[in-house]
Tab-separated table of C-alpha atoms in Angstrom:
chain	number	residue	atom	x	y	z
A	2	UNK	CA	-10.368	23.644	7.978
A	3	UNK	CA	-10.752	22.102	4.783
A	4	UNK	CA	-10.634	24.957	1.969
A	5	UNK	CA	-12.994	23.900	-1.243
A	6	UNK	CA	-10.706	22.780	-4.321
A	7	UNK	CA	-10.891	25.634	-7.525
A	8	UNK	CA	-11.050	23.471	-10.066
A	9	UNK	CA	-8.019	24.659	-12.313
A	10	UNK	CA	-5.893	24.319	-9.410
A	11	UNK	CA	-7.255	20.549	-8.535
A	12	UNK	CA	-6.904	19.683	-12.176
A	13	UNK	CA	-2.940	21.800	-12.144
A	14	UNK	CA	-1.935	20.060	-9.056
A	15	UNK	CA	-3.156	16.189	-10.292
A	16	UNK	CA	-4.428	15.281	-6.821
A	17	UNK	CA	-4.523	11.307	-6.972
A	18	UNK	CA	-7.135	9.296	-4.753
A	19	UNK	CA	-5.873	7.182	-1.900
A	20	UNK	CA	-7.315	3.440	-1.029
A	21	UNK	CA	-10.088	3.653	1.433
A	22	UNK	CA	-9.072	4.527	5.166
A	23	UNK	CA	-11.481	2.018	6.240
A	24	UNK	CA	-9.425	-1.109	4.746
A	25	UNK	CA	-5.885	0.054	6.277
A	26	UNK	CA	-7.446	0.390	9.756
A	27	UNK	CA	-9.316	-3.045	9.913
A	28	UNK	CA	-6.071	-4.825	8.643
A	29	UNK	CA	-3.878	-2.782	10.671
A	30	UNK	CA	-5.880	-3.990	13.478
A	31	UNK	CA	-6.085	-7.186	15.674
A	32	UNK	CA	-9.574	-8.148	14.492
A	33	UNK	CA	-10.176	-11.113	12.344
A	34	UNK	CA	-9.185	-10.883	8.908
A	35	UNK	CA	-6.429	-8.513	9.374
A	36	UNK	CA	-2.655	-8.711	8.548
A	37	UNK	CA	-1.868	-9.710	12.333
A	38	UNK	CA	-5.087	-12.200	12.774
A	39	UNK	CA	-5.653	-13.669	9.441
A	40	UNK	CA	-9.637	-15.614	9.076
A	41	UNK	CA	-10.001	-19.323	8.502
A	42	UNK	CA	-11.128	-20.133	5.424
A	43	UNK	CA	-14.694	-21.951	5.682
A	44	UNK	CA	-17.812	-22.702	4.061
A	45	UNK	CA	-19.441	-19.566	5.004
A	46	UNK	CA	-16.300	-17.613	4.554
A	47	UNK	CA	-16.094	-18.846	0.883
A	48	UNK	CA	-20.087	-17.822	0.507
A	49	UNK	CA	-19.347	-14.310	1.896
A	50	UNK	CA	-16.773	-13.976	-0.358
A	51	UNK	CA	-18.553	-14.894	-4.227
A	52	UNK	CA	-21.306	-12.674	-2.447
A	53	UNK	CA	-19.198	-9.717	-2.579
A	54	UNK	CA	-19.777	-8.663	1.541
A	55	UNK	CA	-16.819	-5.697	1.677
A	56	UNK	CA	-15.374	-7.047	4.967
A	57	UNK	CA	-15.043	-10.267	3.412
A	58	UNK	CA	-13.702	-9.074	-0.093
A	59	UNK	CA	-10.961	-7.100	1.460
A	60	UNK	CA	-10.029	-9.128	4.661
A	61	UNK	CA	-6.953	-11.714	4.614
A	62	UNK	CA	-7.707	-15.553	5.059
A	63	UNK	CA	-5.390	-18.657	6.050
A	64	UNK	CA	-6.159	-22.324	4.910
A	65	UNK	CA	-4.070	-25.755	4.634
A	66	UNK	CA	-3.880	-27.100	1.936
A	67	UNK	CA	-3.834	-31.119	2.172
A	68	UNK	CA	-0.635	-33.212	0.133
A	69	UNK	CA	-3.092	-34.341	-2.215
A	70	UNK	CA	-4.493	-30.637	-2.923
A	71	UNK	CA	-0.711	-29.055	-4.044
A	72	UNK	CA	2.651	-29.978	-5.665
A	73	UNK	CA	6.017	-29.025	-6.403
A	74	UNK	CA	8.222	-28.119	-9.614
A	75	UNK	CA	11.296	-29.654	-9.755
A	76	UNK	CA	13.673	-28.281	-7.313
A	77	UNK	CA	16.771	-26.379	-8.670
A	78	UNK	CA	19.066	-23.515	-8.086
A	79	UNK	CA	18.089	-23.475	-4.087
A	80	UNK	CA	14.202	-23.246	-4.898
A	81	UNK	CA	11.944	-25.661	-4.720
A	82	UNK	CA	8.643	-23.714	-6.514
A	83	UNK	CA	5.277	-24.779	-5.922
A	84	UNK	CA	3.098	-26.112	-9.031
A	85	UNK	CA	0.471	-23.661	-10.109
A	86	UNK	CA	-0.466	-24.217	-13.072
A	87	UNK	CA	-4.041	-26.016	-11.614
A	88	UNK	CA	-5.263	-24.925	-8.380
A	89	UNK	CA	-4.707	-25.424	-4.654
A	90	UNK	CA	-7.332	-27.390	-3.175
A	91	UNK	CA	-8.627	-26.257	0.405
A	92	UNK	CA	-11.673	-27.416	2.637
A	93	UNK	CA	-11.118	-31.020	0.928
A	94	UNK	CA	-11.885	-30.061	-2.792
A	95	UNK	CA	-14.753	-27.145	-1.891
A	96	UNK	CA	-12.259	-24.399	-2.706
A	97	UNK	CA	-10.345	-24.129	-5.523
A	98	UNK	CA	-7.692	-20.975	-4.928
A	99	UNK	CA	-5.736	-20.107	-8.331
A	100	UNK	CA	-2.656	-17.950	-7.386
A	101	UNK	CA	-0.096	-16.549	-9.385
A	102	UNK	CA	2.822	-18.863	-9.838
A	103	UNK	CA	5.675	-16.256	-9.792
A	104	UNK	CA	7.023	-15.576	-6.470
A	105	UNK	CA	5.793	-18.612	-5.170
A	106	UNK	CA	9.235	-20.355	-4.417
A	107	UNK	CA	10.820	-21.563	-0.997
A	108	UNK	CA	14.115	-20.921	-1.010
A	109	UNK	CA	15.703	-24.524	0.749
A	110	UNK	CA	18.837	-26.343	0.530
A	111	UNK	CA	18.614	-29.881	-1.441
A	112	UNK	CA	18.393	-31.855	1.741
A	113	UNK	CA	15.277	-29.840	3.156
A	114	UNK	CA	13.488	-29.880	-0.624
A	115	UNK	CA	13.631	-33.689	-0.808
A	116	UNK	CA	12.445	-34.196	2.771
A	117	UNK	CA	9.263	-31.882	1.973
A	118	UNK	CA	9.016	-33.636	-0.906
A	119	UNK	CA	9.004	-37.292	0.920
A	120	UNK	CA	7.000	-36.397	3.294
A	121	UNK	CA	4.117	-34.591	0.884
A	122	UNK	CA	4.241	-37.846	-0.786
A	123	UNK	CA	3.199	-39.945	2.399
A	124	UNK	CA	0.601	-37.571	2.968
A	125	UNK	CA	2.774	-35.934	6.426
A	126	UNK	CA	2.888	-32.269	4.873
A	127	UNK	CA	0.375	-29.660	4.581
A	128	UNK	CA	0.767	-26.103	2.722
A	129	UNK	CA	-0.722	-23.423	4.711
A	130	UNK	CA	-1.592	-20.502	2.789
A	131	UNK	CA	-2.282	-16.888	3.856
A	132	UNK	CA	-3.948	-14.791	1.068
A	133	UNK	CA	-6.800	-12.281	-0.128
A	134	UNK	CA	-8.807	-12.404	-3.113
A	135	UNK	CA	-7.386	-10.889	-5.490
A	136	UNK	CA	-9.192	-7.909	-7.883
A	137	UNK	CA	-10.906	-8.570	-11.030
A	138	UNK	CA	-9.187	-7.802	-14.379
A	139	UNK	CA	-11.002	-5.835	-16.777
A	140	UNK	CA	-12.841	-8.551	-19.451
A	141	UNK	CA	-11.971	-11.351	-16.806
A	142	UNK	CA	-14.151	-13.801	-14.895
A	143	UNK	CA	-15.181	-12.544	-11.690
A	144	UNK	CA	-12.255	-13.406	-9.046
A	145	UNK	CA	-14.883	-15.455	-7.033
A	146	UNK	CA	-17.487	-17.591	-8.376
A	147	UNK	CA	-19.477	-21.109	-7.789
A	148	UNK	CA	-21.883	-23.090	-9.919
A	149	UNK	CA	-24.842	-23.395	-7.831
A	150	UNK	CA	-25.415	-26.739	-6.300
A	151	UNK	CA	-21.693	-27.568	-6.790
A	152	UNK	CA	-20.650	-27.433	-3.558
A	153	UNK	CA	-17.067	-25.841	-4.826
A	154	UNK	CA	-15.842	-22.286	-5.397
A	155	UNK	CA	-13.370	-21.102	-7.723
A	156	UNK	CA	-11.320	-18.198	-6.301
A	157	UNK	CA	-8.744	-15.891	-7.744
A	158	UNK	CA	-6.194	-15.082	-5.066
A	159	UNK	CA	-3.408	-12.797	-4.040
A	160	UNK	CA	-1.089	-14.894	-1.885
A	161	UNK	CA	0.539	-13.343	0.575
A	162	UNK	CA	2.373	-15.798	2.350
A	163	UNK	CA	3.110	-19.649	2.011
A	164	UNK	CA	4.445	-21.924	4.574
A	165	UNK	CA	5.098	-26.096	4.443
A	166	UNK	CA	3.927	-27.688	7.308
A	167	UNK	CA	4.998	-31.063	8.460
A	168	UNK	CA	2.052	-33.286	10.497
A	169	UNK	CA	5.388	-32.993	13.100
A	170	UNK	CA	7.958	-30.620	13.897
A	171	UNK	CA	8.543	-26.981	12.869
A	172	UNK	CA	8.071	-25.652	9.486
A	173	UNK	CA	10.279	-26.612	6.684
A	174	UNK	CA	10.386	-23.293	5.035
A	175	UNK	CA	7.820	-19.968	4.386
A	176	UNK	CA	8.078	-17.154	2.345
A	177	UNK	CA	6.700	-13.759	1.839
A	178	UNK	CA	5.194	-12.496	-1.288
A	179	UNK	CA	5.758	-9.232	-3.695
A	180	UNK	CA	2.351	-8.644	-2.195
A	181	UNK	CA	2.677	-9.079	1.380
A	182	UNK	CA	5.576	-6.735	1.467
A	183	UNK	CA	3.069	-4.355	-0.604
A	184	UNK	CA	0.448	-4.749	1.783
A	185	UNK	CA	2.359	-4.210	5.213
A	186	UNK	CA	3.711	-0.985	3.767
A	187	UNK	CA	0.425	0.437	3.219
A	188	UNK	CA	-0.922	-1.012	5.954
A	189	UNK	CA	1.970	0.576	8.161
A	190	UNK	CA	3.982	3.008	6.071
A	191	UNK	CA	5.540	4.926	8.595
A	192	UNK	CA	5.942	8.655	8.862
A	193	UNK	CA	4.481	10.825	6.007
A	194	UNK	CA	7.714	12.622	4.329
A	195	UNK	CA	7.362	16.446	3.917
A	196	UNK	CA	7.815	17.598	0.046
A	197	UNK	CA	8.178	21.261	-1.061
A	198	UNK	CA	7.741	22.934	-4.521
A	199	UNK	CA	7.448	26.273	-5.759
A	200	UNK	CA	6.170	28.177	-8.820
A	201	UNK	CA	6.585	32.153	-9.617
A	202	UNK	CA	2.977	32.882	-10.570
A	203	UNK	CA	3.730	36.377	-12.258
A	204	UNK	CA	7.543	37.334	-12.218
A	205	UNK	CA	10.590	36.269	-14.384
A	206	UNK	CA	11.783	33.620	-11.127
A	207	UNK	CA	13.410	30.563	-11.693
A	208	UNK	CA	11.060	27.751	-10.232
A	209	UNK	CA	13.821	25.234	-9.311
A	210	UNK	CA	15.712	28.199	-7.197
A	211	UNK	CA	12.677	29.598	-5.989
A	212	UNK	CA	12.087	25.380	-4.780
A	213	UNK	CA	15.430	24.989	-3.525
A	214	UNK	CA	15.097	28.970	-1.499
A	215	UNK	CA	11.433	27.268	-0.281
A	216	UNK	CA	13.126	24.414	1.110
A	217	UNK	CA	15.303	26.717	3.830
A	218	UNK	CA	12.114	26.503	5.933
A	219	UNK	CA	12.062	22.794	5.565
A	220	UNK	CA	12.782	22.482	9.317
A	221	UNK	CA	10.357	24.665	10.454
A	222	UNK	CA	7.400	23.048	8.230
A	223	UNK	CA	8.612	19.391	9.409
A	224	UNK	CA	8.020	20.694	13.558
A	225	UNK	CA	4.906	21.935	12.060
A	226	UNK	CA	3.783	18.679	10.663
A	227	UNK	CA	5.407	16.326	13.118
A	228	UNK	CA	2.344	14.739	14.943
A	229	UNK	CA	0.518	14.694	11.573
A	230	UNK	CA	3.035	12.693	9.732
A	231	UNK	CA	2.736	9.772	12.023
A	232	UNK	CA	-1.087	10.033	12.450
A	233	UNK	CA	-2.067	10.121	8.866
A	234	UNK	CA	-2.861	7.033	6.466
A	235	UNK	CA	-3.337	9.091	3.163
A	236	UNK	CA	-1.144	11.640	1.568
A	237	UNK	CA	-1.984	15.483	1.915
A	238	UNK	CA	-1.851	18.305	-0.266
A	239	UNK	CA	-1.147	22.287	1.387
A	240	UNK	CA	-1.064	25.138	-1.438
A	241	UNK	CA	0.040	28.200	-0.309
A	242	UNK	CA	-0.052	31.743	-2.035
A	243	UNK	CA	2.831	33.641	-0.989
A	244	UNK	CA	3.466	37.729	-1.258
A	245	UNK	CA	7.486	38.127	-2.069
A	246	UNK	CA	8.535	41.234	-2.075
A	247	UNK	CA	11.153	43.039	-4.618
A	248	UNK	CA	14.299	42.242	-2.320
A	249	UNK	CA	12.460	38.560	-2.520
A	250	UNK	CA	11.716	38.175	1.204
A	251	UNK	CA	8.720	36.548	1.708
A	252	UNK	CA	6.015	38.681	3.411
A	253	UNK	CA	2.931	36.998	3.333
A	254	UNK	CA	1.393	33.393	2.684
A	255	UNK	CA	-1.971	32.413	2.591
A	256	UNK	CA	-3.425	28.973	2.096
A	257	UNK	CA	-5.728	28.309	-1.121
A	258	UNK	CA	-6.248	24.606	-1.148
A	259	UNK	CA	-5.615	22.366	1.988
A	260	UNK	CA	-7.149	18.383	1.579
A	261	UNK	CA	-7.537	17.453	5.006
A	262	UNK	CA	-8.855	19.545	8.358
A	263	UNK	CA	-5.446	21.166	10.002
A	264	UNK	CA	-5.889	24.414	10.966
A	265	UNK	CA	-3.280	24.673	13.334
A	266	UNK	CA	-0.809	23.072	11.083
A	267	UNK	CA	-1.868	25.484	7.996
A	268	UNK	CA	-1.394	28.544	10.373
A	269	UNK	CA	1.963	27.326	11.215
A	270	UNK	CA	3.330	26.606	7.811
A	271	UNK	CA	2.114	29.886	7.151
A	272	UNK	CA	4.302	31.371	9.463
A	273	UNK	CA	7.516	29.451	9.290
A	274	UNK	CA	7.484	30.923	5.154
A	275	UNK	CA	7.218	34.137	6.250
A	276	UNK	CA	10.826	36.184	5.876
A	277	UNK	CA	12.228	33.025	3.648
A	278	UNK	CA	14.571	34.837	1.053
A	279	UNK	CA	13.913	34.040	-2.665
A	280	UNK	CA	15.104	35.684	-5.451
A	281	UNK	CA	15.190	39.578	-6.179
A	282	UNK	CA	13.182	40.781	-8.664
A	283	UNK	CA	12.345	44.243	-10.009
A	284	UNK	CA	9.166	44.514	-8.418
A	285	UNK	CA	7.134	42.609	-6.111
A	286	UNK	CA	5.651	39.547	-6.911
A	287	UNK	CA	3.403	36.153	-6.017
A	288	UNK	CA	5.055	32.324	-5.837
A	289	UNK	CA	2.661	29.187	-5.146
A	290	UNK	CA	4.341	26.389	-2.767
A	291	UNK	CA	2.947	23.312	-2.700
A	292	UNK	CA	3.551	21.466	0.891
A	293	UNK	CA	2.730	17.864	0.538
A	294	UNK	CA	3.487	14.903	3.039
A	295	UNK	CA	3.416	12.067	1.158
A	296	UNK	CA	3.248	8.087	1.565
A	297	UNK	CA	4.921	5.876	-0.297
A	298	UNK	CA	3.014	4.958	-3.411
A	299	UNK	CA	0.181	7.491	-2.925
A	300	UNK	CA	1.434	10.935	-3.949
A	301	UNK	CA	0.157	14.192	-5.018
A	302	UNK	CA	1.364	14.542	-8.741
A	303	UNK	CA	1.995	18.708	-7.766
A	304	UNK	CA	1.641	20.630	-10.948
């Protein structure tokens, strides 16, 4: 059951759209191109990418980036940052990948940082990079583009993840981004969290008592909800009329917007706010509760 939207209440409640499903589940996944199984960077890759082909645009790529294609800052306070003020150059010079230069530091003792830089300079250390391209700014160049004939594209990218490889032995040092740690919780953000508020639609009720009364059936809307909040991706919204009657026990509560097909778990939210005690009033009177699980990031702004 997914009850239609009344406009006022849509517009009252501030409903904000989630990123498509479709992205989450293919980089969630152990195709190519997610998070787990990033895509090598190639020719074709590169012309599937400036042609704007979705699984391409959104999917996450690794390349290494030859000692003559990157650099280093000068190594101080335990970091040893990566020069990018010109770009990274992958598939011998065809790609040019621009990435932001904050958060783009491996944290290494001296001895390590002058080693990686030794061995960059006789051409024994690679960078490996694992990123996706990153979104067009408004009134910026597109985040992909290639003269034609050139033979080299110019990308914009979101790095994820860096790593120094050495033509022998293990890794010198790697480091997550801001944005891979963005990315994995979205990808994987863990159980939905149940949120509750109330509003007295046409009686003299406090709304932050009638929330805090609301929330005594917490327990009973959370068993309600419990297979849903691991299943779903995207935040949803439950509104709920309720009937409250002058002693302010709740006697009735009926669903009036619901964003996503759960019959069984509107029925049962129903029920559980049936007999929850509110406040007394001299008559009877109507409340609105707003049940929302929510995911990090990607909440319904209620009222």
């Amino acid at each position: 059951m997914v009850i239609a939207q009344p406009l006022a209440l849509s517009l009252a409640l501030g409903l904000v759209a989630a990123p498509a499903p479709d992205e989450r589940a293919m980089l969630r996944s152990d195709r190519p191109g997610s998070l787990a199984k990033p895509s090598a960077l190639t020719v074709d890759a590169l012309k599937q990418l400036c042609g704007g082909e979705p699984s391409a645009v959104g999917a996450v790529y690794r390349t290494r980036i030859g000692p003559a294609g990157f650099d280093f800052r000068a190594y101080a306070d335990g970091a040893l940052p990566l020069a990018l003020d010109r770009p990274l150059l992958a598939l011998d010079g065809a790609a040019l990948l621009s990435a932001d230069e904050r958060d783009a530091a491996f944290t290494i003792d001296a001895t390590r940082a002058d080693r990686a830089k030794a061995q960059r300079a006789a051409k024994a250390l690679e960078l490996e990079v694992t990123f996706r391209l990153a979104e067009a700014e408004a009134g910026a160049l597109a985040s992909c583009f290639t003269k034609k004939g050139s033979g080299q594209w110019a990308l914009h990218v979101e790095a994820l993840a860096y790593r120094l490889v050495p033509a022998e032995g293990d890794a010198l040092a790697q480091l997550e981004t801001e944005a891979m740690k963005r990315l994995a919780a979205w990808v994987r953000p863990g159980d939905a969290k149940v949120r509750i508020e109330a509003r007295a639609l046409d009686a003299a009720v406090d709304d932050e008592r009638a929330t805090v009364a609301v929330a005594a059936a917490r327990d009973k809307i959370e068993t309600c909800t419990a297979s849903t909040r691991e299943a779903i991706t995207d935040p949803v919204t439950m509104a709920y009329v309720a009937d409250v009657d002058a002693s302010g026990r709740i006697t009735a509560a009926r669903a009036e917007l619901v964003t996503a097909d759960l019959d069984a778990e509107v029925g049962c939210i129903e029920a559980a706010l049936v007999g929850t005690e509110l406040q007394k009033s001299r008559a009877a009177y109507h409340v609105r509760i707003v049940v929302a699980l929510d995911r990090p990031g990607f909440e319904a702004l209620y009222w």
